[in-house]
XYZ file of C-alpha atoms in Angstrom:
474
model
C 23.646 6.645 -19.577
C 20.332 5.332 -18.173
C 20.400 5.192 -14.209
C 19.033 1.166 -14.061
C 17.567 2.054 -10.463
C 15.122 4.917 -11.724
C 13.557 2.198 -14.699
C 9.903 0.809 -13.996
C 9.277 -3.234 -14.212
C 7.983 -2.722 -17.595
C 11.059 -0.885 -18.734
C 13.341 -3.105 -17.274
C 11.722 -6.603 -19.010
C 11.860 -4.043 -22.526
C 15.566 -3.962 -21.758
C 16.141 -7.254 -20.789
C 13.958 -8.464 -23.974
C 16.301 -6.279 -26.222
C 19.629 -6.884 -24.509
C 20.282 -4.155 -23.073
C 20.170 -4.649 -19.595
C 20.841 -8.116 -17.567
C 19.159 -8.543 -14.335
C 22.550 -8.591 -12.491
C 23.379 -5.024 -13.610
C 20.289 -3.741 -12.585
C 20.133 -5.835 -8.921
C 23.341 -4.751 -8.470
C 22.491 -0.683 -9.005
C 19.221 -1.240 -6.543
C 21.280 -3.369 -3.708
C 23.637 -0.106 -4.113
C 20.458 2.372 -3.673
C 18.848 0.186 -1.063
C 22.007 0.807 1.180
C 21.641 4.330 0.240
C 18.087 4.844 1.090
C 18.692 2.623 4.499
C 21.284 5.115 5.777
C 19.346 8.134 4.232
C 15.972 7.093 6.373
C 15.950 3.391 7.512
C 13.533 2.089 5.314
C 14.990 -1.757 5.671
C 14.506 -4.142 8.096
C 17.146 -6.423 5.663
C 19.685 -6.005 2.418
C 19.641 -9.768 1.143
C 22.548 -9.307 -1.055
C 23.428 -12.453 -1.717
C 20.124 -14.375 -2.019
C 19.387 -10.982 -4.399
C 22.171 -11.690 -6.535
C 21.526 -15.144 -6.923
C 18.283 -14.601 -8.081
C 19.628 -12.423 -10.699
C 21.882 -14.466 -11.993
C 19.474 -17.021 -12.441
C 16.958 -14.518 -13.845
C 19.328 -13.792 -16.577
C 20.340 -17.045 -18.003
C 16.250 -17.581 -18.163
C 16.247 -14.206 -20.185
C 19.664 -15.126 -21.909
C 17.328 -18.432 -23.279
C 14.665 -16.366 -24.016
C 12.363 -17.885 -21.188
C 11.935 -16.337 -18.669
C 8.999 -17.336 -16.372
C 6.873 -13.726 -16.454
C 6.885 -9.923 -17.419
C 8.476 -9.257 -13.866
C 11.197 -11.955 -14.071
C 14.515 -10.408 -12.733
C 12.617 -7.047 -11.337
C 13.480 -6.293 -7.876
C 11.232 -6.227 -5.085
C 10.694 -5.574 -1.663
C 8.224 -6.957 1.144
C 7.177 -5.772 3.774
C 8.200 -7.026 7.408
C 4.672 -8.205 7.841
C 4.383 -10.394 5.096
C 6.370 -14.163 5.657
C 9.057 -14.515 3.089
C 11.149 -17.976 3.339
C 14.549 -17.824 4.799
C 14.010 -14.408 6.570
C 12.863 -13.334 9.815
C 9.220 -11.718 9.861
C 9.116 -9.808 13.077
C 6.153 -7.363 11.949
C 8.256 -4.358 13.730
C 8.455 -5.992 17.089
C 10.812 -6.838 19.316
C 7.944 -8.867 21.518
C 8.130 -11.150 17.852
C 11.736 -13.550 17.953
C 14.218 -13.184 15.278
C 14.904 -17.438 15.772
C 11.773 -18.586 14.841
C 10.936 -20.805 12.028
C 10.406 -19.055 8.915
C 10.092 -21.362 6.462
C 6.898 -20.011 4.946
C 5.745 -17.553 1.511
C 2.667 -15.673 2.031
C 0.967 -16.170 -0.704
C 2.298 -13.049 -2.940
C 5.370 -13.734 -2.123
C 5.310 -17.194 -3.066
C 3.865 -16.005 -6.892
C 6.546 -13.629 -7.112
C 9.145 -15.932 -6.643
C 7.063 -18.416 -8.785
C 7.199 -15.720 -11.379
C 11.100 -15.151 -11.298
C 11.178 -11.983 -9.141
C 14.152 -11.000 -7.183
C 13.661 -10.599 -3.625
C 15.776 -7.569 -2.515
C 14.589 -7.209 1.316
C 12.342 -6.561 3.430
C 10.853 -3.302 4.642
C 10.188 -1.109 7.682
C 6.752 -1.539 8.954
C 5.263 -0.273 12.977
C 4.696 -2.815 15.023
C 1.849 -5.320 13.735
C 1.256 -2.239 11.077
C -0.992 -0.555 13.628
C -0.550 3.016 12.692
C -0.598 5.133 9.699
C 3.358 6.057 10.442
C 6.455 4.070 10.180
C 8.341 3.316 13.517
C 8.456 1.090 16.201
C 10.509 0.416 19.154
C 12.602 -2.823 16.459
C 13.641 -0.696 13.708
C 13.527 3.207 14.804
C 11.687 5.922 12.626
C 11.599 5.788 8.640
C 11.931 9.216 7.131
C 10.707 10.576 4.011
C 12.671 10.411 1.001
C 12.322 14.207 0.396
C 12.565 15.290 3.780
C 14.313 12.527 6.356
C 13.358 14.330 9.271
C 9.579 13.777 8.235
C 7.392 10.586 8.183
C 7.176 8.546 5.376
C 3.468 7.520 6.605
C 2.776 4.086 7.189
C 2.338 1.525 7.656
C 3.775 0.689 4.555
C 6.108 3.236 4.962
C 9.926 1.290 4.211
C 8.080 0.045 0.969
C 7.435 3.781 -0.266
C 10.713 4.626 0.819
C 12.336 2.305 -1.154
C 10.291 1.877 -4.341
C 10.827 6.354 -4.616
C 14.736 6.159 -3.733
C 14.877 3.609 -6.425
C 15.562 0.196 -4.139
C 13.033 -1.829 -6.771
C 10.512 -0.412 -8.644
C 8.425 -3.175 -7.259
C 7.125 -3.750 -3.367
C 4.284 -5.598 -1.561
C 2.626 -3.475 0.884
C -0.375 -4.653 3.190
C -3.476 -2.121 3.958
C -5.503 -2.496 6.931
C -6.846 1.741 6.922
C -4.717 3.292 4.408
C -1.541 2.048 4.734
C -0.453 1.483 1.622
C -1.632 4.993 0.003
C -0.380 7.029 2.995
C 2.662 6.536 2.930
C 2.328 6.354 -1.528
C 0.949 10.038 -0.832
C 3.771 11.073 1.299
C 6.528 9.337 -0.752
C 5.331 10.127 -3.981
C 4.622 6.964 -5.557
C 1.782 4.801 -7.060
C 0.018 2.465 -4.311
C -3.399 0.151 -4.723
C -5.344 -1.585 -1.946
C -7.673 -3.856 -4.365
C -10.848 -5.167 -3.880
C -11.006 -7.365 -0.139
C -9.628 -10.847 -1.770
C -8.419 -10.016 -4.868
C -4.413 -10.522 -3.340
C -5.084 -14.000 -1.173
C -3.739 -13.672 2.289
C -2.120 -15.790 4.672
C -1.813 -16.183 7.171
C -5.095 -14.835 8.241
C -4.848 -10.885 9.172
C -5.440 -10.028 13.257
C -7.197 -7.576 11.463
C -9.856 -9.792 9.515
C -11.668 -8.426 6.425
C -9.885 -5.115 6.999
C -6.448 -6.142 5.545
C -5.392 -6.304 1.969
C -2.107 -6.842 0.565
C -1.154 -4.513 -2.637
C 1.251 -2.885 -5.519
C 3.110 -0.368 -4.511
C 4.783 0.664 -7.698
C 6.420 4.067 -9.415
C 3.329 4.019 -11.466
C 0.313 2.624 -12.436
C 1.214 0.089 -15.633
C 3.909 -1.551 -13.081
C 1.200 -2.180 -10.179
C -1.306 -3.708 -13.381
C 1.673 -5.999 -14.346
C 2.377 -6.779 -10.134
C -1.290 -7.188 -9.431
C -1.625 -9.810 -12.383
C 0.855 -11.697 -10.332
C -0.098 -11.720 -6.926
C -3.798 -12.246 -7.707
C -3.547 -16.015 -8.640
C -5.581 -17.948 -6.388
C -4.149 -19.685 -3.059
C -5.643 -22.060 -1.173
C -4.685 -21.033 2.151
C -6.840 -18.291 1.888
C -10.585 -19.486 2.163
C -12.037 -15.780 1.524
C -10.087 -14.836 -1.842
C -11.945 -14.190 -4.427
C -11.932 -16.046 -7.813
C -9.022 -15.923 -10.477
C -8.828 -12.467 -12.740
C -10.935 -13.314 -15.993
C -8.548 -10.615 -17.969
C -5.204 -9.112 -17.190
C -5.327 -5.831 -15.229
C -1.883 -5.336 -17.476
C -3.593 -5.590 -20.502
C -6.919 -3.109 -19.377
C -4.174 -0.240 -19.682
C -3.797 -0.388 -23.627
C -5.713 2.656 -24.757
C -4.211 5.273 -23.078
C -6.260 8.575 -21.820
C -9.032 8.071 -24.194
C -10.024 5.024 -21.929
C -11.258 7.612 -19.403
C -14.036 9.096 -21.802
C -17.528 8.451 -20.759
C -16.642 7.842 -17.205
C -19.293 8.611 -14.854
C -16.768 10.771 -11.647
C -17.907 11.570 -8.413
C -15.294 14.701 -7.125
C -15.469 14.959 -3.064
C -13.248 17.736 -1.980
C -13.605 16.940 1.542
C -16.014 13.866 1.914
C -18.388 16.964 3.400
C -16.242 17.551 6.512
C -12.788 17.262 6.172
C -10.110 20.522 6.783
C -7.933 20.097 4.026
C -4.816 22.049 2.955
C -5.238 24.413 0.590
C -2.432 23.165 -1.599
C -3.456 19.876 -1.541
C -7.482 20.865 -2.589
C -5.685 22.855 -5.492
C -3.906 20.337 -6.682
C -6.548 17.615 -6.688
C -9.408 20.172 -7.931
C -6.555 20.438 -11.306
C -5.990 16.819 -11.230
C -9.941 16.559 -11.475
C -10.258 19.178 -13.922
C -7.701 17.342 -16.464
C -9.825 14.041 -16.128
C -13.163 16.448 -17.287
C -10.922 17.699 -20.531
C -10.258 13.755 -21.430
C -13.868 13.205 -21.469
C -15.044 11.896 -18.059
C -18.269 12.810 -16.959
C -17.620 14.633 -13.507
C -19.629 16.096 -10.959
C -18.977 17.367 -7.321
C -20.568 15.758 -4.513
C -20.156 13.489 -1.673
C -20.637 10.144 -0.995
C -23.314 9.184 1.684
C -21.135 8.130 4.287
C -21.989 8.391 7.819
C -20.226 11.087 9.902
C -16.652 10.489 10.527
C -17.222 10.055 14.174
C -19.184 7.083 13.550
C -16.915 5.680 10.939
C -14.290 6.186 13.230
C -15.468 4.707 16.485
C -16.584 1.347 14.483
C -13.061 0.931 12.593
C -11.727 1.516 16.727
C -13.500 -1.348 17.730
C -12.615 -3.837 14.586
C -9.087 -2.594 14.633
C -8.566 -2.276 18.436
C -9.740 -5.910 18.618
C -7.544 -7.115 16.226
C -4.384 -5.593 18.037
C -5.397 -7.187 21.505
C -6.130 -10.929 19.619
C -2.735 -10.674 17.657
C -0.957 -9.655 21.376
C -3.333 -12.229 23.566
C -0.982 -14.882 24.988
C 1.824 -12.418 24.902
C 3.662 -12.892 28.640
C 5.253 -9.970 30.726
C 8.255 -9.591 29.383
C 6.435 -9.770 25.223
C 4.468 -7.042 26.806
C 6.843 -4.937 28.150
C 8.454 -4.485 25.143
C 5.119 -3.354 23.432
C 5.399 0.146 21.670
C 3.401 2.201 24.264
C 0.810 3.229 21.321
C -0.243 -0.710 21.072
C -0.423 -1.105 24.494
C -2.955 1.345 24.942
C -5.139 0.263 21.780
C -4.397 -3.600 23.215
C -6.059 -2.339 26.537
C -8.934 -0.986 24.502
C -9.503 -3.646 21.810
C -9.465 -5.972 25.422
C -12.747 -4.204 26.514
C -14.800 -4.516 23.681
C -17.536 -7.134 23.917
C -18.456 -9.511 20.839
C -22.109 -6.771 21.115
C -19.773 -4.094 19.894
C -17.932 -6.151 17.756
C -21.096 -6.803 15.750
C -22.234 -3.685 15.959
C -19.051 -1.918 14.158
C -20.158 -4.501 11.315
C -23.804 -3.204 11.319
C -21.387 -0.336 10.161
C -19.660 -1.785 7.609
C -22.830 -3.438 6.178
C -24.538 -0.045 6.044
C -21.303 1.805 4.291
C -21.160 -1.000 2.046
C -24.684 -1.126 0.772
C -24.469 2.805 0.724
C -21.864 2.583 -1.429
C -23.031 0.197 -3.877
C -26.105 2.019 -4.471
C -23.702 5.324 -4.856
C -21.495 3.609 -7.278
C -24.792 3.171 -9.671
C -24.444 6.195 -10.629
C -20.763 6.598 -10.578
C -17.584 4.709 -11.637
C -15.387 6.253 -9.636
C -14.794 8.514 -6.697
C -11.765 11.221 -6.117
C -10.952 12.392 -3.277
C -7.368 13.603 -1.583
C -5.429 10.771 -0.126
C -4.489 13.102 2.670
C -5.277 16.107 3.699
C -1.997 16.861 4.691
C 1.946 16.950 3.710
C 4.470 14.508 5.865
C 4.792 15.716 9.134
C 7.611 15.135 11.479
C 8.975 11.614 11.880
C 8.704 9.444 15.474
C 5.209 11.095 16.426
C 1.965 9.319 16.171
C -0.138 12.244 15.391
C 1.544 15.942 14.149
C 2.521 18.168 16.895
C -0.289 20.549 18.158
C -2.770 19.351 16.153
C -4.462 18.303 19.664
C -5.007 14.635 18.240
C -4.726 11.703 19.967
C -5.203 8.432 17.287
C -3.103 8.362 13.369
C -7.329 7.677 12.491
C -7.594 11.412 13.235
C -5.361 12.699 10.420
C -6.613 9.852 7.690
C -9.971 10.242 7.168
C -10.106 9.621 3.360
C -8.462 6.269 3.702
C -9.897 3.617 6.295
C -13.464 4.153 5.283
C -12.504 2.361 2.261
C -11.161 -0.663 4.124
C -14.586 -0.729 5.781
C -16.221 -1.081 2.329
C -14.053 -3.085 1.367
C -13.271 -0.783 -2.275
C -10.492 -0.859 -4.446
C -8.996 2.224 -3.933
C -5.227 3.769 -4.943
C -3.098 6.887 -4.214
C -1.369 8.333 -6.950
C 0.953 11.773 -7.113
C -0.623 14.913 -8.437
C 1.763 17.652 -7.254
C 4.037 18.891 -4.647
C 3.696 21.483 -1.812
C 5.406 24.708 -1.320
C 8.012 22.793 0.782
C 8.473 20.122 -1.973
C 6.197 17.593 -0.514
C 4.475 15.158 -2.137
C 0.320 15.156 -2.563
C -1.791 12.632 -3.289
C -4.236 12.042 -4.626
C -7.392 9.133 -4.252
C -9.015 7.165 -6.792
C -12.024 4.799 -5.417
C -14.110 2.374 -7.507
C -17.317 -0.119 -6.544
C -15.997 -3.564 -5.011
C -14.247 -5.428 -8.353
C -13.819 -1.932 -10.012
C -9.795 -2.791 -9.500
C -9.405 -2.427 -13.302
C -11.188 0.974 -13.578
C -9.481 1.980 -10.976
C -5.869 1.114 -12.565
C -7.109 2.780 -15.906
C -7.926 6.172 -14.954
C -4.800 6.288 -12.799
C -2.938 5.485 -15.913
C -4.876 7.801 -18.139
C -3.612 10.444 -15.314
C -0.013 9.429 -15.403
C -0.183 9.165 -19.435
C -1.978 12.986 -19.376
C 1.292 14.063 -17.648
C -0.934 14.769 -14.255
C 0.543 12.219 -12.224
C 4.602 11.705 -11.752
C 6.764 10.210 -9.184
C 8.949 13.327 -7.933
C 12.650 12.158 -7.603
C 14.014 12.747 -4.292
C 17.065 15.150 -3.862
C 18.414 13.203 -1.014
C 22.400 12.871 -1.644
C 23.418 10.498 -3.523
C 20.628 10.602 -5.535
């Protein structure tokens, strides 16, 4: 008998379409594997069973008419604790944030979700104001991996990855501010995509600015085309989304691997500078090879990026900022109960003048127009997501690394919120201790749909595969 928890979106509306499955079945077996995964690793912030149920049934008598509202009606989902959902407390992993406030409020993904007959399952573990690239905060406690609890699920979308790999809803809205939607994808094992800046409209307005996107994060790549169709309508809260989708990202799939031949692919091992594990260089390099047998065009070399120290110290200074603004009236007691981590970046994002402010975007500006001219010549970029396995949960950085910031460890990530790229994490193997790798698919600004194809192609080409957990009970 199928397990109903372990079926993508798109299987799930085939099943629904035929009969086979109702929407109440299948909320039912992912409210039963959400309270799994939450005592497994803590991955929830909330369980709405009721509301979830609800939903469902309502979702079914839609399907039961043969109308429902869109190809995810009655597909579970999850959002993340930084994203307002109506009727639920969004504390954004604080404590400093009150549990009583008004929350009467979709963010705009949300809101088309529920527009499009989703059902909202909970909400999901996030660090405080998603600062760091791990999941835990002083609120909610650490969020382990689903393949090994006592290690990080990455962040800061790390209760979304959580859930969508132990099978709590194949669907989940993450937010990415310098990776964190495809860490925690690489360390979990799923799919994850931070589209182009303004493709998902966003509200209200990241501390963050132009760094933040919201995106899919999915079991695989057709699921995160049929999510991102959704949550791309326009919104006009947002003044700096982009314009409606001409085409559906859903439909830029059909084809299969031969979509990938011709493709012009830029391979970066290590972005020139980067230490990365040899498992993880293996496993990419194969990933890489597999794309060259479908037909893409591929050729080693690195993007011209400036060095990592100066990438670095200018995403410091726009992301530092943003953590002091989003903290700025907060009174003693608020700040007291600050995660010590933010309260050190809060003391350095305080000290930054509006000179260095503008001068981290003289960065950006240069990366960008760097990268357009490099994405001339190529349609894509792979790199590793990480160039490292899940490390121990409840610790910034790992453990003798002699690191100080999460920045440190994620250098193929936040240069791409910089630019502004679409960019995804998808899995491409495990390491000898059963540990997910990832690996990184980047595309010019719009290239969201090239992007989704070659990830496909890879999943289709057997390359790329979410690796079930062995947690009990799974």
């Amino acid at each position: 008998m199928t397990d109903l928890a372990t079926l993508t979106a798109a299987e799930l509306t085939a099943e629904y379409a035929a009969g086979d499955a109702s929407p109440v079945e299948v909320v039912g077996a992912t409210l039963e594997r959400a309270e799994a995964a939450q005592a497994a690793v803590n991955a929830f912030t909330l369980i709405d069973h009721e509301g979830a149920s609800a939903q469902a049934r309502e979702s079914a008598e839609r399907w039961r008419r043969g109308e429902p509202r869109s190809p995810v009606d009655g597909v579970p989902v999850t959002v993340k604790d930084i994203l307002l959902q109506r009727g639920h407390p969004t504390r954004r992993g604080s404590a400093a944030v009150p549990a009583d406030g008004r929350y009467e409020e979709d963010a705009p993904s949300v809101q088309r979700l529920r527009e499009a007959g989703a059902v909202f399952v909970g909400k999901t573990t996030t660090p405080e104001f998603g600062w760091k690239g791990v999941t835990d905060s002083p609120l909610h406690g650490v969020t382990g991996n689903p393949h090994a609890p006592g290690r990080t699920a990455g962040g800061s979308s790390g209760g979304s990855a959580a859930a969508v790999a132990l099978g709590a809803g194949p669907l989940s809205l993450g937010t990415d501010g310098g990776g964190s939607v495809r860490i925690p994808a690489s360390f979990c094992g799923i799919f994850a995509l931070k589209p182009t800046y303004g493709r998902v409209p966003l509200y209200p307005a990241s501390a963050f600015g132009t760094l933040a996107h919201v995106g899919p994060m999915t079991r695989d790549a057709v699921d995160a085309a049929l999510l991102l169709d959704v949550i791309s309508r326009p919104d006009s809260r947002d003044w700096s989304q982009l314009a409606p989708p001409t085409s559906s990202y859903a439909g830029a799939l059909v084809g299969g691997p031969e979509r990938v031949r011709g493709l012009r692919i830029a391979y970066s091992p290590a972005l020139r500078e980067v230490s990365v594990a040899p498992e993880i260089a293996a496993a990419v390099r194969q990933a890489v090879e597999r794309l060259a047998e479908l037909g893409a065009v591929v050729e080693e070399t690195d993007p011209p990026l400036p060095s990592f120290d100066e990438m670095r110290a200018a995403f410091h200074v726009l992301w530092f900022s943003g953590v002091a603004r989003v903290t700025e009236f907060f009174d003693e007691r608020q700040v007291a109960a600050l995660d010590p981590g933010v309260a050190e970046v809060r003391a350095e994002g305080a000290g930054y003048s509006a000179l260095d402010y503008l001068a981290a975007v003289d960065v950006r500006m240069a990366m960008g127009r760097a990268m357009g001219a490099f994405h001339e010549r190529y349609d894509l970029l792979v790199t590793p997501t990480m160039p490292l396995t899940a490390f121990a949960g409840g610790v910034e950085v790992p453990e003798g690394s002699g690191m100080r910031r999460w920045t440190e460890w994620t250098p193929f990530t936040y240069p791409f919120n910089l630019t502004q790229q679409p960019a995804a994490s998808l899995p491409c193997g495990l390491d000898a201790a059963g540990l997910p790798i990832g690996l990184q698919l980047v595309a010019p600004r719009h290239g969201d749909a090239t992007v989704l194809r070659v990830a496909h192609a890879l999943y289709a080409a057997g390359v790329a595969g979410l690796p079930e957990p062995t947690l009990p009970p799974f």
